[in-house]
mmCIF file of C-alpha atoms and ligand atoms in Angstrom:
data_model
loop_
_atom_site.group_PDB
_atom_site.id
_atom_site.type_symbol
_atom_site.label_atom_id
_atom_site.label_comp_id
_atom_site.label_asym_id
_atom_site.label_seq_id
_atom_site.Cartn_x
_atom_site.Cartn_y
_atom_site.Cartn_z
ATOM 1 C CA UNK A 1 0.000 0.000 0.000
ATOM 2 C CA UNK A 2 1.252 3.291 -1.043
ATOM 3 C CA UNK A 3 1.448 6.739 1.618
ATOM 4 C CA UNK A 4 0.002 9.822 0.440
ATOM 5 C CA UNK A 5 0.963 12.864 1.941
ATOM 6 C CA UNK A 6 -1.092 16.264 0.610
ATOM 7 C CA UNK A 7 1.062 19.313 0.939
ATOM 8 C CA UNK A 8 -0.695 22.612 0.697
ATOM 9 C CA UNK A 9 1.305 25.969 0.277
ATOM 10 C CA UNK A 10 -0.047 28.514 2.220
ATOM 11 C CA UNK A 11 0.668 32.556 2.475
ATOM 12 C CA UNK A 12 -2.081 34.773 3.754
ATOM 13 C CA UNK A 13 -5.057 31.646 3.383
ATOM 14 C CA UNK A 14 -6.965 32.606 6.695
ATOM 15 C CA UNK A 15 -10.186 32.798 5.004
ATOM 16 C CA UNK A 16 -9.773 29.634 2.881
ATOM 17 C CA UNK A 17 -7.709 27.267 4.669
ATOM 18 C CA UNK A 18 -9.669 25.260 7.361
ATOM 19 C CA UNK A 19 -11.821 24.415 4.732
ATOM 20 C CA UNK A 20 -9.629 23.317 2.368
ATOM 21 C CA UNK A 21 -8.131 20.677 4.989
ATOM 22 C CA UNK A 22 -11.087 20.033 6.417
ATOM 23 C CA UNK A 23 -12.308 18.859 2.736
ATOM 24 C CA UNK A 24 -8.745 17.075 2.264
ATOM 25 C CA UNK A 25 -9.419 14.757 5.954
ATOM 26 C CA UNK A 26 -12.562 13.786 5.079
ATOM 27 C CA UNK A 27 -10.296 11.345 2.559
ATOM 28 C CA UNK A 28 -9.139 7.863 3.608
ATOM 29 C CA UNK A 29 -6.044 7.462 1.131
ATOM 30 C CA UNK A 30 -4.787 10.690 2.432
ATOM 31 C CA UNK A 31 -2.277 9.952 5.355
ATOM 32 C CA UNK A 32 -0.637 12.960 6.195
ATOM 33 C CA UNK A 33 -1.574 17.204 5.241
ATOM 34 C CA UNK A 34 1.455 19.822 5.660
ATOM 35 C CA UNK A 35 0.576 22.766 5.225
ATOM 36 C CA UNK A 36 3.402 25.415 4.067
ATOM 37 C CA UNK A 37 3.070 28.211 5.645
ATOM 38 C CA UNK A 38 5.522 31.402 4.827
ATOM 39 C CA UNK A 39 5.486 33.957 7.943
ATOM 40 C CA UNK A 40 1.725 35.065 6.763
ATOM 41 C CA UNK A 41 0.781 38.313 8.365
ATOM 42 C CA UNK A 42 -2.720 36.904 9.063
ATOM 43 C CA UNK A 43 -4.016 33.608 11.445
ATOM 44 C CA UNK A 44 -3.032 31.063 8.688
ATOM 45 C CA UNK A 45 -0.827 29.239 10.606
ATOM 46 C CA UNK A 46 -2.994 29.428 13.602
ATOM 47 C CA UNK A 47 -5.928 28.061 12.423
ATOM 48 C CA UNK A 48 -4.150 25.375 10.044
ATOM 49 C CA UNK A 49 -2.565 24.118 13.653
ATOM 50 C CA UNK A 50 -6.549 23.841 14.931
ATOM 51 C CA UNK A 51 -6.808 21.630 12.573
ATOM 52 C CA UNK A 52 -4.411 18.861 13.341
ATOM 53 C CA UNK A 53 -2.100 19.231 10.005
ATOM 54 C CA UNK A 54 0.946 19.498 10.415
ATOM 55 C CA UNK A 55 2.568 22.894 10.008
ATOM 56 C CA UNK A 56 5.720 24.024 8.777
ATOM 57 C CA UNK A 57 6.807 27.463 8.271
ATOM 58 C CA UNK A 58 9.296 28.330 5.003
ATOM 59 C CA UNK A 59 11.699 31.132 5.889
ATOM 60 C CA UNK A 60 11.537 33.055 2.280
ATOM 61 C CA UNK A 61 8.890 33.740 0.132
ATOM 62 C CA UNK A 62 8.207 31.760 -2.911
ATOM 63 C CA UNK A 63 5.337 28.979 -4.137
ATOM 64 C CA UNK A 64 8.278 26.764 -5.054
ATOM 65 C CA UNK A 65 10.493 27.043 -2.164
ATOM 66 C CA UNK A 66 7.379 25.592 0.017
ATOM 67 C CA UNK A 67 6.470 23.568 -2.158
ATOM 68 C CA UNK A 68 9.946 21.869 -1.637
ATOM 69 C CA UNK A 69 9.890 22.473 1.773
ATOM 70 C CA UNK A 70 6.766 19.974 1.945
ATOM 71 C CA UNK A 71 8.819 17.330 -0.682
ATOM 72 C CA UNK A 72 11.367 17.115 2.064
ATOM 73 C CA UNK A 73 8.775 16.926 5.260
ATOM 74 C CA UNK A 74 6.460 14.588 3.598
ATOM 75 C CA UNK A 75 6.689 10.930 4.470
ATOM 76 C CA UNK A 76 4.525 9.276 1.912
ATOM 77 C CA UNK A 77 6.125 7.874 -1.061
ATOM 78 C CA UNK A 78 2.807 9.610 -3.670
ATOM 79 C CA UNK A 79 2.743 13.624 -3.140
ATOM 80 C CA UNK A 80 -0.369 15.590 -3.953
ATOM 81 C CA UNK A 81 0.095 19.381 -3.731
ATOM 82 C CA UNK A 82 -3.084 21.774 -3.798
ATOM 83 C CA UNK A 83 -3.717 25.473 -3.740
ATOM 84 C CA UNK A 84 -5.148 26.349 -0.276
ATOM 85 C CA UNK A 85 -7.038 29.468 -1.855
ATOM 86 C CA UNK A 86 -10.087 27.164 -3.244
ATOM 87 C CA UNK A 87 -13.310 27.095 -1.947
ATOM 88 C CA UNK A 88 -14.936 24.645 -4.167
ATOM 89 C CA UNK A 89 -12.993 21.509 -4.075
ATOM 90 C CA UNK A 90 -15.294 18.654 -5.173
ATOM 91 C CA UNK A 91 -15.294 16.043 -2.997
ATOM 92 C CA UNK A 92 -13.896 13.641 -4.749
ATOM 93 C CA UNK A 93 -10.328 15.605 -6.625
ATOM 94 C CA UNK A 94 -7.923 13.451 -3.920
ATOM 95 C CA UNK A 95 -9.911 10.052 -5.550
ATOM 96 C CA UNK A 96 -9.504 11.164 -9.401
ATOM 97 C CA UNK A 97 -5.695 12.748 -8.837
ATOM 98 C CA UNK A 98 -4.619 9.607 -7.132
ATOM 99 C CA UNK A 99 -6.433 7.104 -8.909
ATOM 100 C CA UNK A 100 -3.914 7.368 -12.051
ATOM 101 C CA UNK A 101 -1.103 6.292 -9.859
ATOM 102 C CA UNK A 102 -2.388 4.160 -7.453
ATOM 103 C CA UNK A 103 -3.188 1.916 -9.952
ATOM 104 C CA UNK A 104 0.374 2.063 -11.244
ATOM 105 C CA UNK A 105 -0.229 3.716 -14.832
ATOM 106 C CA UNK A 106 1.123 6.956 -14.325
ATOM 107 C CA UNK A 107 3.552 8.203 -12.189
ATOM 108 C CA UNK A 108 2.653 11.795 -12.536
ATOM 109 C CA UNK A 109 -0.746 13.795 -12.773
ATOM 110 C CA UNK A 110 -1.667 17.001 -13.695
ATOM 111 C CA UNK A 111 -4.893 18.574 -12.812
ATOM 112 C CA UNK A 112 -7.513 20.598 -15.229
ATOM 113 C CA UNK A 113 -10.247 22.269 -14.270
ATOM 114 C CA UNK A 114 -13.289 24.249 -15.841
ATOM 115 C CA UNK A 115 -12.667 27.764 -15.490
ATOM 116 C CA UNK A 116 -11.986 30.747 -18.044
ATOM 117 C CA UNK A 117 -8.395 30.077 -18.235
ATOM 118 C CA UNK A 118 -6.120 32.754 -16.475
ATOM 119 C CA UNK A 119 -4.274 35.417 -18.153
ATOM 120 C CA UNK A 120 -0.823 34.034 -17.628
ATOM 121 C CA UNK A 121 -2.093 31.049 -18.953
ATOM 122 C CA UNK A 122 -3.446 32.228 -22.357
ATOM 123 C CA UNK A 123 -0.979 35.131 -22.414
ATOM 124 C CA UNK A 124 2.364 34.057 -21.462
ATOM 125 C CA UNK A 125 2.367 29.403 -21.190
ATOM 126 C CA UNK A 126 0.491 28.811 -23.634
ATOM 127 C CA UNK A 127 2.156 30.848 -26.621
ATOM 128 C CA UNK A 128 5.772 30.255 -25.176
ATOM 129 C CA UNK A 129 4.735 25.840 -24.695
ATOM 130 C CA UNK A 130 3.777 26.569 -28.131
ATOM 131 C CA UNK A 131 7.229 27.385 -29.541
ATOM 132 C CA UNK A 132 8.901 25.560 -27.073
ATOM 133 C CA UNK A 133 7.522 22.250 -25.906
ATOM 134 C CA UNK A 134 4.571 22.127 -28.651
ATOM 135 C CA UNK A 135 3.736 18.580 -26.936
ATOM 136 C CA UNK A 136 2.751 20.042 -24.099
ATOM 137 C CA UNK A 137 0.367 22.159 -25.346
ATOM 138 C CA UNK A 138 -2.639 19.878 -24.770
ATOM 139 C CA UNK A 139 -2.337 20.353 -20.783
ATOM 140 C CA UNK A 140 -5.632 23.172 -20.419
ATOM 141 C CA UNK A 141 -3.991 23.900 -17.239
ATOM 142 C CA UNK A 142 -0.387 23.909 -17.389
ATOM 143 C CA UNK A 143 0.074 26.051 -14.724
ATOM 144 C CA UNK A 144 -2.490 24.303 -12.593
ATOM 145 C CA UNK A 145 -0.787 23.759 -8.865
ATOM 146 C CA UNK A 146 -3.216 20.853 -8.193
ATOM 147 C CA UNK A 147 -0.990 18.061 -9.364
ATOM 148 C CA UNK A 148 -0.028 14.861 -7.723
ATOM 149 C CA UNK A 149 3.239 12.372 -8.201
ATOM 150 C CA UNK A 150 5.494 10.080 -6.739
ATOM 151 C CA UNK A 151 7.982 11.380 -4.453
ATOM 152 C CA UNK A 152 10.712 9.580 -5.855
ATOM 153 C CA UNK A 153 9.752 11.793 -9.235
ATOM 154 C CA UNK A 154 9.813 15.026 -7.705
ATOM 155 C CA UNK A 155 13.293 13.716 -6.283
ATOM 156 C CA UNK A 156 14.955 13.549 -9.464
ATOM 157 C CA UNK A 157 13.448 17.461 -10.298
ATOM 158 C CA UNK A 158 15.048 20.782 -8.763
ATOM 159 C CA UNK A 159 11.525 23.209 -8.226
ATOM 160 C CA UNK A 160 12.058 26.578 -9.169
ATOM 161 C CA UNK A 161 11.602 28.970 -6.208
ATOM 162 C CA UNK A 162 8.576 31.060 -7.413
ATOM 163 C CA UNK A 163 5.765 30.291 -9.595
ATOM 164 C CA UNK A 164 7.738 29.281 -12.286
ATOM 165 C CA UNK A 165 7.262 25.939 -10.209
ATOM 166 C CA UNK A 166 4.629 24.889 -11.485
ATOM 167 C CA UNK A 167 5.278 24.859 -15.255
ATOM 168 C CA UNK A 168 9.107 24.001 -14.294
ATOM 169 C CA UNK A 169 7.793 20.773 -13.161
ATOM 170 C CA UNK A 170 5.846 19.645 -15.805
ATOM 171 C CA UNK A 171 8.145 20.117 -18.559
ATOM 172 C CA UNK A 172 11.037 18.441 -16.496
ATOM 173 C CA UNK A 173 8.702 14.947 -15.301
ATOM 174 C CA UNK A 174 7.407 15.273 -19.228
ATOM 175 C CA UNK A 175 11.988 15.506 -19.891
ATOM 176 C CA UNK A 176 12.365 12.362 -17.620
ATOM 177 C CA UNK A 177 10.052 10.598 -19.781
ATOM 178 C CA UNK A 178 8.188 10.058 -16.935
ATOM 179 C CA UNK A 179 4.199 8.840 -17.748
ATOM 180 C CA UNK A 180 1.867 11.989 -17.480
ATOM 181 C CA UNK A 181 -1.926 12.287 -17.468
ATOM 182 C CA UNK A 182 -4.340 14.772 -16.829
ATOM 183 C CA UNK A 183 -7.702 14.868 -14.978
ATOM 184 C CA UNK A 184 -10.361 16.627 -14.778
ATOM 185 C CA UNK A 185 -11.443 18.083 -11.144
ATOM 186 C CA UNK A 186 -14.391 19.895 -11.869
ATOM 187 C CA UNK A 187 -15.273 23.744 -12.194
ATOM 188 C CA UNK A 188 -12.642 25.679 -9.201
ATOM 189 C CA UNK A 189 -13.220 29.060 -8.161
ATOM 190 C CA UNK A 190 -9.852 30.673 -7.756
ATOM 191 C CA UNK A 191 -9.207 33.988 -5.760
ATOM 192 C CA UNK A 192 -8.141 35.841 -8.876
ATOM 193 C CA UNK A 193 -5.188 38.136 -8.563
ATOM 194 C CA UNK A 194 -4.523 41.969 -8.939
ATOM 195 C CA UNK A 195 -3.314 42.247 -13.019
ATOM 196 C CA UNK A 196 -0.398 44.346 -11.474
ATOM 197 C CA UNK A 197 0.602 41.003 -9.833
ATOM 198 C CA UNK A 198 0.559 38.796 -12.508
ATOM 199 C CA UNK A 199 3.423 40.991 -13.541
ATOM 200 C CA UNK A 200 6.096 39.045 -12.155
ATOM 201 C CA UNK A 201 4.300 35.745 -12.349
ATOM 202 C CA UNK A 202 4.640 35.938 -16.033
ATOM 203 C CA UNK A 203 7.796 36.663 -15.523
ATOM 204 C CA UNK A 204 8.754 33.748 -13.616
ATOM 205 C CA UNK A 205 6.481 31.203 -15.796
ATOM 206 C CA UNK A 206 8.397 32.707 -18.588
ATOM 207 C CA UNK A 207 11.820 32.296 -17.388
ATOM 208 C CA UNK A 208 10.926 28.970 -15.962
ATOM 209 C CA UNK A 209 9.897 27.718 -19.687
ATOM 210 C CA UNK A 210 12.945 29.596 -21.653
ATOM 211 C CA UNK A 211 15.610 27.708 -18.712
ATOM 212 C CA UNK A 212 14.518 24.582 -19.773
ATOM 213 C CA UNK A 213 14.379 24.908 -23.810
ATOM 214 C CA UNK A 214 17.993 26.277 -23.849
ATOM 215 C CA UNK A 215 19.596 25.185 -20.921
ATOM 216 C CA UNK A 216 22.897 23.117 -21.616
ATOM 217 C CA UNK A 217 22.748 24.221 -25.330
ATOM 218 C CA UNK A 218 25.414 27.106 -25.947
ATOM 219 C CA UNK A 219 24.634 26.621 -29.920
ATOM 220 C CA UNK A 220 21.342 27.448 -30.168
ATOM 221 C CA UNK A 221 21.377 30.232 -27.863
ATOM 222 C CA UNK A 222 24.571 31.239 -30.159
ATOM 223 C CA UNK A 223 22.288 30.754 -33.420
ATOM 224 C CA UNK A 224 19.095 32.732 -31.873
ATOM 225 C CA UNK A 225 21.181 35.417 -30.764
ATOM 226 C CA UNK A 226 22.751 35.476 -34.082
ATOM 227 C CA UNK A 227 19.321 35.359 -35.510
ATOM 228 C CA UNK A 228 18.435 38.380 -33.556
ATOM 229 C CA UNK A 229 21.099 40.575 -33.972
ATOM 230 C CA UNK A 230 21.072 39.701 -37.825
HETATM 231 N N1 GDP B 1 3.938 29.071 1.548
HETATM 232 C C1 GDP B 1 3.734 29.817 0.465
HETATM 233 N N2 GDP B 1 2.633 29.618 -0.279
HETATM 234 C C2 GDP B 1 2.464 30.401 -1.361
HETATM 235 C C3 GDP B 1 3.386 31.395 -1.753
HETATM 236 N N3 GDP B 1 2.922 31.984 -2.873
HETATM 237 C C4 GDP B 1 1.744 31.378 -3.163
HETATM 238 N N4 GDP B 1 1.473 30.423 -2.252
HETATM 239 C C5 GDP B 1 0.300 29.543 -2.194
HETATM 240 O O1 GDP B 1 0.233 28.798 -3.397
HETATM 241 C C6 GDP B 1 -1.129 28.640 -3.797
HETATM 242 C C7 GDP B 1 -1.346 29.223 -5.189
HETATM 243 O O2 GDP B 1 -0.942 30.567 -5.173
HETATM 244 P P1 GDP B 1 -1.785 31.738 -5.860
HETATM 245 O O3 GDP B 1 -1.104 33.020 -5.492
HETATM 246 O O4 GDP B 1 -3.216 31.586 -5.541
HETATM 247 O O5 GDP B 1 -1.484 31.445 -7.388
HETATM 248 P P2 GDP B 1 -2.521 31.275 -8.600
HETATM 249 O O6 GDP B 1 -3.656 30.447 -8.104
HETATM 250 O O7 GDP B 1 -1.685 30.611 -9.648
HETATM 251 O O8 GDP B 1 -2.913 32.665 -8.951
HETATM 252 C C8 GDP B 1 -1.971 29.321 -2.721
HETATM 253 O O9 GDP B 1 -2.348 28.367 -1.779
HETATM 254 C C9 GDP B 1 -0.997 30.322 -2.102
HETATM 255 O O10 GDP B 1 -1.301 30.654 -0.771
HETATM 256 C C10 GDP B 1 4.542 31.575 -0.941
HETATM 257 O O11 GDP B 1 5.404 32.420 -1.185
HETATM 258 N N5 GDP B 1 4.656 30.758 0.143
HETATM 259 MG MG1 MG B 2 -4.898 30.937 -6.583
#
């Protein structure tokens, strides 16, 4: 029998995050929650400790850097991370995320959702997947933090620190060769952010993307500079 642990990143969640673990206990597979707390200037990590998760606090800011955090304090050997700012978890997303890889077929699975896809999404991973990693393309979500794996996975896979995580991590399990499938969890109501915000998410999705294509390849970056400057 596998261990699941759920890890749940957490910054300023007060209003969303009893709810979300309460939803993630009622679950029998589920073994462990952490949540990921990072010095939140509101009763996050207060009220996540009512609960009865377990608590741990990352020192510097960043989606990835707790989201690591949580890959080193989890125990089970099958992670499932999920955004603690949604209200509307169906009841059964821990049964269809897990399902895949409990029964041994995948070893990685990525979440989608019906919702008007966000603006980095359509603006920024989508285009740049497009001319990059065309493959992965048919995620609807790619940037979806609802995703589940097994630890031994994320162990070959250095996170990126911000929310470049997300995206980082499917294009290097999809690298490994690893086997990837996506489910659907429903329709999700997600807090949505500021545009002024998504500044420097798009930013970090974009780097996150543009690492991986050229990383460890001097000649094409020589040839696309030499492109540009041509
Ligand atoms: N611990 C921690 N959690 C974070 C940080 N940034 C985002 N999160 C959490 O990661 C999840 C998704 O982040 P969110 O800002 O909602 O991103 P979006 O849903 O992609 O717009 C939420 O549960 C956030 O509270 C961070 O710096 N530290
Ligand atoms: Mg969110």
């Amino acid at each position: 029998m596998s261990n699941v642990s759920v890890v749940i990143p957490a910054r300023n969640e007060e209003k969303h995050i009893a709810k979300v673990i309460k939803n993630i206990q009622k679950n029998k597979l589920v073994d462990e929650i952490i949540v990921i707390n990072n010095n939140s200037s509101d009763k996050t990590e207060a009220i996540a400790l009512k609960t009865g998760a377990k608590v741990y606090t990352c020192k510097r800011v960043g989606k990835g850097r707790a989201m690591a955090l949580g890959l080193k304090k989890a125990h089970g050997d099958i992670i499932l991370y999920a955004d603690a700012d949604i209200d509307n978890y169906e009841n059964d997303f821990i049964d269809k995320m897990l399902k895949p890889i409990l029964n041994d077929k995948y070893t990685f699975v990525k979440s989608t959702f019906d919702r008007s896809q966000g603006r980095v999404t359509t603006l920024v991973a989508k285009p740049l997947l497009e001319l990059t990693f065309p493959k992965l393309t048919k995620f609807g979500q790619p940037l979806s933090g609802i995703i589940a794996g097994k630890k031994e996975l994320f162990h070959q896979i250095v996170f990126e620190k911000d929310y470049g995580v997300d995206i980082g991590i499917l294009i290097d399990v999809y690298k490994l060769g690893a086997k990837i499938t996506e489910v659907n969890i429903g329709k999700i109501i997600n807090d949505s952010q500021d545009w002024r915000n998504l500044v420097d998410m798009s930013k970090q999705v974009a780097k996150a993307i543009l690492k991986r294509k050229f990383e460890n390849n001097e000649d094409v970056r020589e040839i696309e500079l030499e492109k540009m400057l041509s």
